CSV table of C-alpha atoms and ligand atoms in Angstrom, one decimal:
chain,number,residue,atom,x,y,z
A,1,UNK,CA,-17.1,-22.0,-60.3
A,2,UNK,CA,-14.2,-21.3,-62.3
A,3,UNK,CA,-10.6,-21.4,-59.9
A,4,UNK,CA,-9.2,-17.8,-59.9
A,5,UNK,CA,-5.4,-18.5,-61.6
A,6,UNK,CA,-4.7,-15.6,-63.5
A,7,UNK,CA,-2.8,-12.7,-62.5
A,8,UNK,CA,-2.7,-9.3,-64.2
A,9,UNK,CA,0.5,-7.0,-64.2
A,10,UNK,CA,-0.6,-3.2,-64.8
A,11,UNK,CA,1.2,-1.4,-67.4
A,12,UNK,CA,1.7,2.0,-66.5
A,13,UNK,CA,3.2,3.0,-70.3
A,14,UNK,CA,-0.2,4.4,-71.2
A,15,UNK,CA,-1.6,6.1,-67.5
A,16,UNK,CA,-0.9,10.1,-66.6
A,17,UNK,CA,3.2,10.0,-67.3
A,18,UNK,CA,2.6,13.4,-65.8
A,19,UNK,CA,1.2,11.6,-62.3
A,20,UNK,CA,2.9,7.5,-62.5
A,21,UNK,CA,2.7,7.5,-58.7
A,22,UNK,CA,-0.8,8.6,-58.7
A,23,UNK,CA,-1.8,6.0,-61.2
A,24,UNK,CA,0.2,3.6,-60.3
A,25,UNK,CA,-1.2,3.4,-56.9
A,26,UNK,CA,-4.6,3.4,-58.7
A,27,UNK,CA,-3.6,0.7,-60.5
A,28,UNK,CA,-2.4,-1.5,-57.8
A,29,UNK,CA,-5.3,-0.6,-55.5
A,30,UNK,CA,-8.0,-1.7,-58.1
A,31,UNK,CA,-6.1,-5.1,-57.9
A,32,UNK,CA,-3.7,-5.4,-60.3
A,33,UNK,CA,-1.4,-8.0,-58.7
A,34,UNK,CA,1.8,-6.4,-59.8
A,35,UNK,CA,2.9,-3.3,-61.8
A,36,UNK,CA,4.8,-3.7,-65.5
A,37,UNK,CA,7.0,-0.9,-66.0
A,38,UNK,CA,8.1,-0.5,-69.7
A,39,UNK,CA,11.3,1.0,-70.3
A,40,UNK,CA,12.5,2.3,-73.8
A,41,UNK,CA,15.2,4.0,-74.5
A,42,UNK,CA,14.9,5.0,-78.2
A,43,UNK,CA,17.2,2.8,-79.5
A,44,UNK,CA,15.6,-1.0,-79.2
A,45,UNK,CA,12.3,0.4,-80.1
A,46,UNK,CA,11.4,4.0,-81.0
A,47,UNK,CA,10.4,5.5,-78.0
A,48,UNK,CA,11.5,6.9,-75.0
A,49,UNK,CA,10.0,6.2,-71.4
A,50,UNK,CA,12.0,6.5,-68.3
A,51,UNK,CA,14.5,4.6,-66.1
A,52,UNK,CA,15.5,3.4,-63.4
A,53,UNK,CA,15.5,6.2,-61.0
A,54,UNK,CA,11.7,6.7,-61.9
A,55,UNK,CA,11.4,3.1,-60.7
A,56,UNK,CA,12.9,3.7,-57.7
A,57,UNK,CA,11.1,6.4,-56.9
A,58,UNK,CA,7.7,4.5,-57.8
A,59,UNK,CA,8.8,1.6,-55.5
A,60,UNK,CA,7.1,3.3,-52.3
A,61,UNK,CA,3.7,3.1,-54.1
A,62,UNK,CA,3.0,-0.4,-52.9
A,63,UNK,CA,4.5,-3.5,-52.2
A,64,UNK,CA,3.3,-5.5,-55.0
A,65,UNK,CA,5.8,-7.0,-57.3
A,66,UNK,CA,7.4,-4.3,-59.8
A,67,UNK,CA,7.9,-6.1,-63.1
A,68,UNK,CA,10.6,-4.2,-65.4
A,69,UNK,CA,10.4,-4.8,-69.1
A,70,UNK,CA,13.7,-3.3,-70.9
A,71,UNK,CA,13.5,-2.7,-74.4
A,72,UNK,CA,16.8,-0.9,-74.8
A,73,UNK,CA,20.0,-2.2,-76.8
A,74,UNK,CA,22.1,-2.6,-73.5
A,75,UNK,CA,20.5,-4.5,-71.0
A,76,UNK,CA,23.9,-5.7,-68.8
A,77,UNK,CA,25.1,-1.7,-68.9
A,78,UNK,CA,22.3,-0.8,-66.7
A,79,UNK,CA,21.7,-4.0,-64.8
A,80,UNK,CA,22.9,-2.9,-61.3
A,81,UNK,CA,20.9,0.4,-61.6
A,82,UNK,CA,17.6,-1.5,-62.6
A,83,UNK,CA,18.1,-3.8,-59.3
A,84,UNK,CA,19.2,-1.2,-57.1
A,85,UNK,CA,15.3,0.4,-58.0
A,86,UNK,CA,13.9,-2.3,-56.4
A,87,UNK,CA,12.5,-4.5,-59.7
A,88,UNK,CA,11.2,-8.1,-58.5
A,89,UNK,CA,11.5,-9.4,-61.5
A,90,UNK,CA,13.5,-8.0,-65.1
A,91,UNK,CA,12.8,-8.8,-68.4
A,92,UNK,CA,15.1,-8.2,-71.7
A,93,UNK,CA,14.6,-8.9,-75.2
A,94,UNK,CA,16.6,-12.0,-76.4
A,95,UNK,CA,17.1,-10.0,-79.9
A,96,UNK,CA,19.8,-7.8,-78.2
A,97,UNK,CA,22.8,-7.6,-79.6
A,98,UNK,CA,25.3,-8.3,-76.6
A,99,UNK,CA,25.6,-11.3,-74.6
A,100,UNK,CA,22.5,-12.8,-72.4
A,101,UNK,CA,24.0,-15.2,-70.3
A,102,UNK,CA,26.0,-13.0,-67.4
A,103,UNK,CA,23.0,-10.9,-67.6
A,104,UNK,CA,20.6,-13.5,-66.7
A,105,UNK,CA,22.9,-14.6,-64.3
A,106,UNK,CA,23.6,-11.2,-62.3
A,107,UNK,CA,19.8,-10.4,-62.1
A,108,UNK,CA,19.5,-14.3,-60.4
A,109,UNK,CA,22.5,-13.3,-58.1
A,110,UNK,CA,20.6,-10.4,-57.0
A,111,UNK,CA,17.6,-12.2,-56.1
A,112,UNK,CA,15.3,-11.2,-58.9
A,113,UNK,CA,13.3,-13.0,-61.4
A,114,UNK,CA,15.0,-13.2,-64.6
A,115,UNK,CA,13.3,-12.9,-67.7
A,116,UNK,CA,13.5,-13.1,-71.6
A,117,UNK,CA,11.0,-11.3,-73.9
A,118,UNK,CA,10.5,-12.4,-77.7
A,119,UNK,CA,8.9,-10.2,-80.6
A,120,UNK,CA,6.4,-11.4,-82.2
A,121,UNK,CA,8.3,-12.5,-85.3
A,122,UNK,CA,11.0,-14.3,-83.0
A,123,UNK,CA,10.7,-17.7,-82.3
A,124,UNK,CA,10.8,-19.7,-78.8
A,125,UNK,CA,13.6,-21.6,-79.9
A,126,UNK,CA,15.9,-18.6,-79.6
A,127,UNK,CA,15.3,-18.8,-75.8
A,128,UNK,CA,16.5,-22.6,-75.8
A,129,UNK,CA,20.0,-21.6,-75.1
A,130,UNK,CA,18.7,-19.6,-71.7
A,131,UNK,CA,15.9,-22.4,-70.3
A,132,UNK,CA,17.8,-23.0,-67.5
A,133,UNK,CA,18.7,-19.1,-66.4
A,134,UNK,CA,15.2,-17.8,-67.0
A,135,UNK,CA,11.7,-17.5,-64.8
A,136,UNK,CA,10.0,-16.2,-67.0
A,137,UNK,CA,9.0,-15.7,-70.5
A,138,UNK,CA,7.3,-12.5,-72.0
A,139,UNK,CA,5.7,-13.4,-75.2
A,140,UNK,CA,4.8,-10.0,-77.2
A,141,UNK,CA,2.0,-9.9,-78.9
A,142,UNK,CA,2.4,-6.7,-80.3
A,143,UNK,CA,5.3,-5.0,-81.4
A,144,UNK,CA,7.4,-3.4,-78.7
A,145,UNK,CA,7.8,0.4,-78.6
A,146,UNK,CA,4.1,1.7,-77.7
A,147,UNK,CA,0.8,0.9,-76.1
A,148,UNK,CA,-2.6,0.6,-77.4
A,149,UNK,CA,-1.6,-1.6,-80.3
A,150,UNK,CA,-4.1,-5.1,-81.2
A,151,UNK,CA,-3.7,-8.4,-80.0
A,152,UNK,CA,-1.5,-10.5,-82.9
A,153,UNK,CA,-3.0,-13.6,-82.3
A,154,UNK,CA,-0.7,-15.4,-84.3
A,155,UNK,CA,2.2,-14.7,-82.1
A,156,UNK,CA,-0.5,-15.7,-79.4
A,157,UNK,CA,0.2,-19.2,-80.6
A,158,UNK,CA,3.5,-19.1,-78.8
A,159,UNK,CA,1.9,-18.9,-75.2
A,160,UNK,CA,1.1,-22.3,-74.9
A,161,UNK,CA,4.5,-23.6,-76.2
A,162,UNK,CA,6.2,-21.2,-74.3
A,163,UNK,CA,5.7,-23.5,-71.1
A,164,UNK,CA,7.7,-26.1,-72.4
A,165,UNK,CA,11.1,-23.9,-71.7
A,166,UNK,CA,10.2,-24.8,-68.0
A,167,UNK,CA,10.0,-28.6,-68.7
A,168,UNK,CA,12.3,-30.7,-67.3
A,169,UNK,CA,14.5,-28.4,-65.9
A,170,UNK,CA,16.9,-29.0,-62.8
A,171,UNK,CA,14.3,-29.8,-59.7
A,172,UNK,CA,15.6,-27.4,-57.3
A,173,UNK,CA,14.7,-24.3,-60.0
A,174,UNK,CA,11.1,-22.7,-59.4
A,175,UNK,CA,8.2,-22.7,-61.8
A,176,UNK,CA,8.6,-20.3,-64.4
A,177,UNK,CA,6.0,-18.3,-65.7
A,178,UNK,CA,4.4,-17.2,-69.1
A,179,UNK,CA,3.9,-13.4,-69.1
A,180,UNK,CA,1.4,-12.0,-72.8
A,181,UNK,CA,2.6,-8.7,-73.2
A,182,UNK,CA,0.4,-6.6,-76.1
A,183,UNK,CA,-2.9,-5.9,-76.8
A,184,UNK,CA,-4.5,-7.3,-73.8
A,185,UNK,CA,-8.0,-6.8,-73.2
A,186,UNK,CA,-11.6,-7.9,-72.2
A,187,UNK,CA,-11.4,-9.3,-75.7
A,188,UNK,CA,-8.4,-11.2,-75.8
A,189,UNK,CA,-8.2,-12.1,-72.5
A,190,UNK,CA,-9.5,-15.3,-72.7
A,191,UNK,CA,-8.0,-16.6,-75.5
A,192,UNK,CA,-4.5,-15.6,-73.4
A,193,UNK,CA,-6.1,-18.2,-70.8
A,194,UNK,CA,-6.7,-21.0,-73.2
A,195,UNK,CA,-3.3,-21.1,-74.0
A,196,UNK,CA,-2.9,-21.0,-70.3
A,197,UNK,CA,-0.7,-18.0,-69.7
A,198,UNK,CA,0.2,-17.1,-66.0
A,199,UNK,CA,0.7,-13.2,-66.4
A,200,UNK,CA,-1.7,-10.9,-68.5
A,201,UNK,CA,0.1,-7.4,-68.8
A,202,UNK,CA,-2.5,-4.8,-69.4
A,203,UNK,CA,-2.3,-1.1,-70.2
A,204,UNK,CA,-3.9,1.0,-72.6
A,205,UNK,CA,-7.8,-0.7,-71.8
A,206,UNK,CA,-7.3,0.3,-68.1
A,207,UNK,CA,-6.5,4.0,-69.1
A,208,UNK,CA,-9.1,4.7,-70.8
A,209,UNK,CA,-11.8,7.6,-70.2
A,210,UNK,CA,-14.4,6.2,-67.7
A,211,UNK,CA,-13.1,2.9,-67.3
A,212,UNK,CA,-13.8,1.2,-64.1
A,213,UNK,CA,-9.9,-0.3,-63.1
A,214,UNK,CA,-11.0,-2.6,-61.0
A,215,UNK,CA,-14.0,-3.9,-62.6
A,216,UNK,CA,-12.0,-4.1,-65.5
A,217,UNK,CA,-8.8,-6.1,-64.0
A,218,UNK,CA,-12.0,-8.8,-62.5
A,219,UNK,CA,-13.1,-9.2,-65.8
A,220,UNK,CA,-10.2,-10.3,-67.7
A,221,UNK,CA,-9.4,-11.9,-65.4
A,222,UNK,CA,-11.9,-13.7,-65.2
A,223,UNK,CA,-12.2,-14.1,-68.7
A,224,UNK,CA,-8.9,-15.6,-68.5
A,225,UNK,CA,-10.0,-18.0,-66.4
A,226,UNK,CA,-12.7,-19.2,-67.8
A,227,UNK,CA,-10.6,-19.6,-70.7
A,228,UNK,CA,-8.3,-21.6,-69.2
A,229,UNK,CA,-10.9,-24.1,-67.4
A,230,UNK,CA,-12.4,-24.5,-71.1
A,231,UNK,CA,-9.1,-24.7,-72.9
A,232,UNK,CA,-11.0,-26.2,-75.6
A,233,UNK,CA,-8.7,-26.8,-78.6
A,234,UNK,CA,-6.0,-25.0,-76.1
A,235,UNK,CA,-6.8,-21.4,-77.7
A,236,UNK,CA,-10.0,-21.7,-79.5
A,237,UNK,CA,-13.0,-20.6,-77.2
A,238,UNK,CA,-15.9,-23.1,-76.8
A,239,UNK,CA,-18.8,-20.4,-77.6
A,240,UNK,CA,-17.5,-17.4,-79.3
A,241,UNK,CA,-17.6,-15.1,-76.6
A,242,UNK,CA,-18.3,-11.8,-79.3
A,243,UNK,CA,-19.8,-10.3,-76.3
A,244,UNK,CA,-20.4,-10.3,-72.5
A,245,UNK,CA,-23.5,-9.4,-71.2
A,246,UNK,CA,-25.0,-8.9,-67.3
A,247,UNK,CA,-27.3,-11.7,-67.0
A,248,UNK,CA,-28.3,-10.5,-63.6
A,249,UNK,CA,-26.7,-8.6,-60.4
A,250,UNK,CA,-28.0,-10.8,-56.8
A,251,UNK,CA,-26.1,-10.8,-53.4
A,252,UNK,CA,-24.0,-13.4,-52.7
A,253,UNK,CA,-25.4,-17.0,-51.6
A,254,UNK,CA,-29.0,-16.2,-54.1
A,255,UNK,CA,-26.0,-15.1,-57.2
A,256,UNK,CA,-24.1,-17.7,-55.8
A,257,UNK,CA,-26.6,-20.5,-56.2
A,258,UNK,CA,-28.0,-19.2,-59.4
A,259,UNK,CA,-24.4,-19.2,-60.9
A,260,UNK,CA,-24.0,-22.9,-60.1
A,261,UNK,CA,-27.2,-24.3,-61.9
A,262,UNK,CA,-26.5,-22.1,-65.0
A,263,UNK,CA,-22.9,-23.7,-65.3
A,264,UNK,CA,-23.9,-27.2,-64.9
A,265,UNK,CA,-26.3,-26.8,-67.5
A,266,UNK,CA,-23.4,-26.2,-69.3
A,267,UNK,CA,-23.8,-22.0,-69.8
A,268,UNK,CA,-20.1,-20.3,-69.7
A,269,UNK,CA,-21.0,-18.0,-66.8
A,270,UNK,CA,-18.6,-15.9,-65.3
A,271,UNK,CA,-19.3,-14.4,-61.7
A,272,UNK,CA,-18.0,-11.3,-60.9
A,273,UNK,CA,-17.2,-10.6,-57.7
A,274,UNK,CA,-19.2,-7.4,-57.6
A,275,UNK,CA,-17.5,-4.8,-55.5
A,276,UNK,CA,-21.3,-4.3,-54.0
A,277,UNK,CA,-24.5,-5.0,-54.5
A,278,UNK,CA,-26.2,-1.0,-55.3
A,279,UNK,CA,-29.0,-0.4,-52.2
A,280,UNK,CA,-27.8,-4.1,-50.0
A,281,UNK,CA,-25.4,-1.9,-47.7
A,282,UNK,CA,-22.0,-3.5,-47.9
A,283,UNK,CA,-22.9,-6.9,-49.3
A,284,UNK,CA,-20.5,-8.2,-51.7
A,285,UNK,CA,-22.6,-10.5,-54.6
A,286,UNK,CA,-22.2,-11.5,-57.7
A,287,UNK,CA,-22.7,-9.9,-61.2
A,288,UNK,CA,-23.3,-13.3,-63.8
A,289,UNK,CA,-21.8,-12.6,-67.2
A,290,UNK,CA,-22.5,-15.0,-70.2
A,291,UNK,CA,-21.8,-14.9,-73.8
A,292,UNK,CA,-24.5,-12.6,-75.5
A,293,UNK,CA,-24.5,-15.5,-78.4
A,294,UNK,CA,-26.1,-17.6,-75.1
A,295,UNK,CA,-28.3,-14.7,-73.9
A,296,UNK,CA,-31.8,-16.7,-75.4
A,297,UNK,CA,-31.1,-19.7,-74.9
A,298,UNK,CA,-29.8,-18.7,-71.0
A,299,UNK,CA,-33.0,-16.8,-70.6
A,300,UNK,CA,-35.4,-19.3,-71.9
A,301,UNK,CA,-33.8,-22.0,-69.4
A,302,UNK,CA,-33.1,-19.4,-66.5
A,303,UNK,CA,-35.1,-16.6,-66.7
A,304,UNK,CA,-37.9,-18.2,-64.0
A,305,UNK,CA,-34.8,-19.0,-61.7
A,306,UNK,CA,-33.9,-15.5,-62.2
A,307,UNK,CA,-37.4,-14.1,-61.5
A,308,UNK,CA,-37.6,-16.6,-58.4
A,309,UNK,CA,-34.2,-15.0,-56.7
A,310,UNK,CA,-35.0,-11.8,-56.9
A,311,UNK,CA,-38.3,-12.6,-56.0
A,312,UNK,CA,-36.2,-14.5,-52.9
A,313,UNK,CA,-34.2,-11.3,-52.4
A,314,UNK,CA,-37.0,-9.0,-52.2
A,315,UNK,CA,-38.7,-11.2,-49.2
A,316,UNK,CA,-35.3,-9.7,-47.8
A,317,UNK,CA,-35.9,-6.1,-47.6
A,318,UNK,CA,-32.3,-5.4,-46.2
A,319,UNK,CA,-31.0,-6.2,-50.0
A,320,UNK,CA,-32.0,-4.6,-53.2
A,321,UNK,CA,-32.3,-7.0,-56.3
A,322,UNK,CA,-31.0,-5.6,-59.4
A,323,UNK,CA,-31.2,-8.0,-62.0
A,324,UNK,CA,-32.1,-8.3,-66.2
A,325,UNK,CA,-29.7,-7.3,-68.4
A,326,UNK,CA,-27.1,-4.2,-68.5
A,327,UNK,CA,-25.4,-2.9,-71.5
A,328,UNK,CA,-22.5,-5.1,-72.6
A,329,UNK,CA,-20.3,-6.0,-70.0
B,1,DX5,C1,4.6,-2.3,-75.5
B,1,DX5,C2,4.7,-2.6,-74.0
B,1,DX5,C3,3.5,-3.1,-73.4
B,1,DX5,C4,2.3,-2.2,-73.5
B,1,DX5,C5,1.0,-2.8,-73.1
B,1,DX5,O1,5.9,-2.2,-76.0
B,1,DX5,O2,5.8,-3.5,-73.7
B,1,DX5,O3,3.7,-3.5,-72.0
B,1,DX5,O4,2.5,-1.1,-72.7
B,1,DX5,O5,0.0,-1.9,-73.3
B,1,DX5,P1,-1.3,-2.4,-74.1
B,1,DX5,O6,-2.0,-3.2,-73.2
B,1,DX5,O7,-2.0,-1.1,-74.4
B,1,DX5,O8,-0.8,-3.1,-75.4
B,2,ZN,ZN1,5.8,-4.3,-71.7
């Protein structure tokens, strides 16, 4: 079983702008471990969002960690006004053109995490100068200014790296962590957890029509775990995961147990923790996903261990199997 690492910060730049508390809350409910607030003022990138008295505003929706990510030319003008709202952590873009330092340093003062984004086409090394004043690192992989944009991997290639900034650093400051900013999804999740990223910031996939939230937060990350247990070639994939597919749906020890054989075999089988089993009253169990590339060869090896625990399940009338295979993931 794959150790749960990742953690996934909501973007709310693509939800109902006319509702952010509503969605927001929705967001952070679903479990989204903390809430990514992009502000834009125009200027840095070409688009306008909101600001800091939004923020404070949103701050009552929950007590999860409010991550603000400024792309606006003036970072230190507005500093005091983005702590004051209540932002854990606050990242700015190292391509501003005013100086870093002292604004590093007052959002530190104040308690906060401090953080540096990079463009895609900027590299890590301009963040050298800052190693020591920074917790965390946002690498965009898109370019900033709108949602709903693809995953670049190329500048995907600076995850990894970006790790190295928190190397050697004076003992007594924290861990820093790698935040992938752009174009997160179901698809490119993994790949963000091969290169071992902490933080996936997702938006525009969560706001689509009929999207589950929660479901949908599980999966990548659990994608993005099970990218970073394989981290084979640290970013390439072992099986090209084109597709995820429901092997079967079984309450939790039978799911549990079926999961176990299937990965020691050596399938990449991801269990997610379904939110409940449909017809086993409030039983939580476990919906197997693998690789639709491994689908025949998973259901020549597994499909009789399949058939035997829902035949297992069914000897338990107070659960209702549901097995064989959904629609993609
Ligand atoms: C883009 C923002 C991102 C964006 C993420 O400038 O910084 O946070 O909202 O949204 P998706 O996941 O749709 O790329
Ligand atoms: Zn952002």
């Amino acid at each position: 079983m794959v150790a749960r690492r990742t953690l996934v910060s909501a973007s709310i730049l693509d939800a109902d702008l006319a509702d952010l508390a509503r969605d927001s809350r929705r967001a952070l409910r679903a479990g989204s471990d903390r809430l990514h607030l992009d502000v834009m003022d125009g200027h840095f990138v070409p688009n306008i969002t909101f600001g800091p008295t939004v923020i404070k505003r949103l701050r009552r929706v929950g007590k999860q960690p409010f991550d603000a990510h400024l792309m606006i030319s003036e970072p230190g003008r507005y500093m005091d006004q983005f702590i004051d709202a209540g932002c854990d952590s606050i990242t700015f873009h190292v391509e501003v053109d005013e100086p870093i330092e002292p604004t590093l340093r007052k959002i530190r003062k104040a308690g906060r995490q401090a953080g540096l984004a990079v463009k895609p086409a900027t590299p890590l090394s301009a963040l050298e100068p800052y190693r020591e004043l920074i917790d965390i690192v946002m690498v965009m992989t898109v370019e900033p200014g709108f949602g709903g944009q693809s995953f670049m991997t190329d500048a995907a290639g600076k995850i990894l790296p970006a790790h190295d900034l928190f190397r050697g650093r004076a003992p007594e400051l924290p861990g820093g962590q790698v935040h992938v900013d752009g174009g997160v999804n179901r698809k490119s999740a993994e790949l963000c957890g091969a290169f071992a990223a902490e933080v996936l910031v997702v938006g525009s996939t969560l706001w689509k029509k009929d999207v589950d939230i929660a479901r949908e937060i599980r999966l990548i990350k659990a994608l993005a775990d099970e990218g970073y247990e394989n981290r084979a070639g640290m970013g390439k994939v072992a099986i090209p995961h084109d597709q995820w597919v429901t092997f079967a749906t079984l309450p939790g020890p039978v799911g549990k147990r079926l999961l176990d054989s299937m990965e020691a075999a050596g399938i990449p089988v991801i269990g997610l923790r379904a939110a409940r089993v449909p017809g086993s009253g409030s039983r939580r169990g476990y919906e197997l996903l693998i690789p639709a590339s491994c689908e025949t060869s998973a259901i020549e090896r597994f499909g009789r261990a399949r058939e035997q625990a829902l035949a297992e399940v069914r000897r338990e009338p107070s659960v209702d199997p549901r097995a064989g295979r959904g629609g993609p993931a």
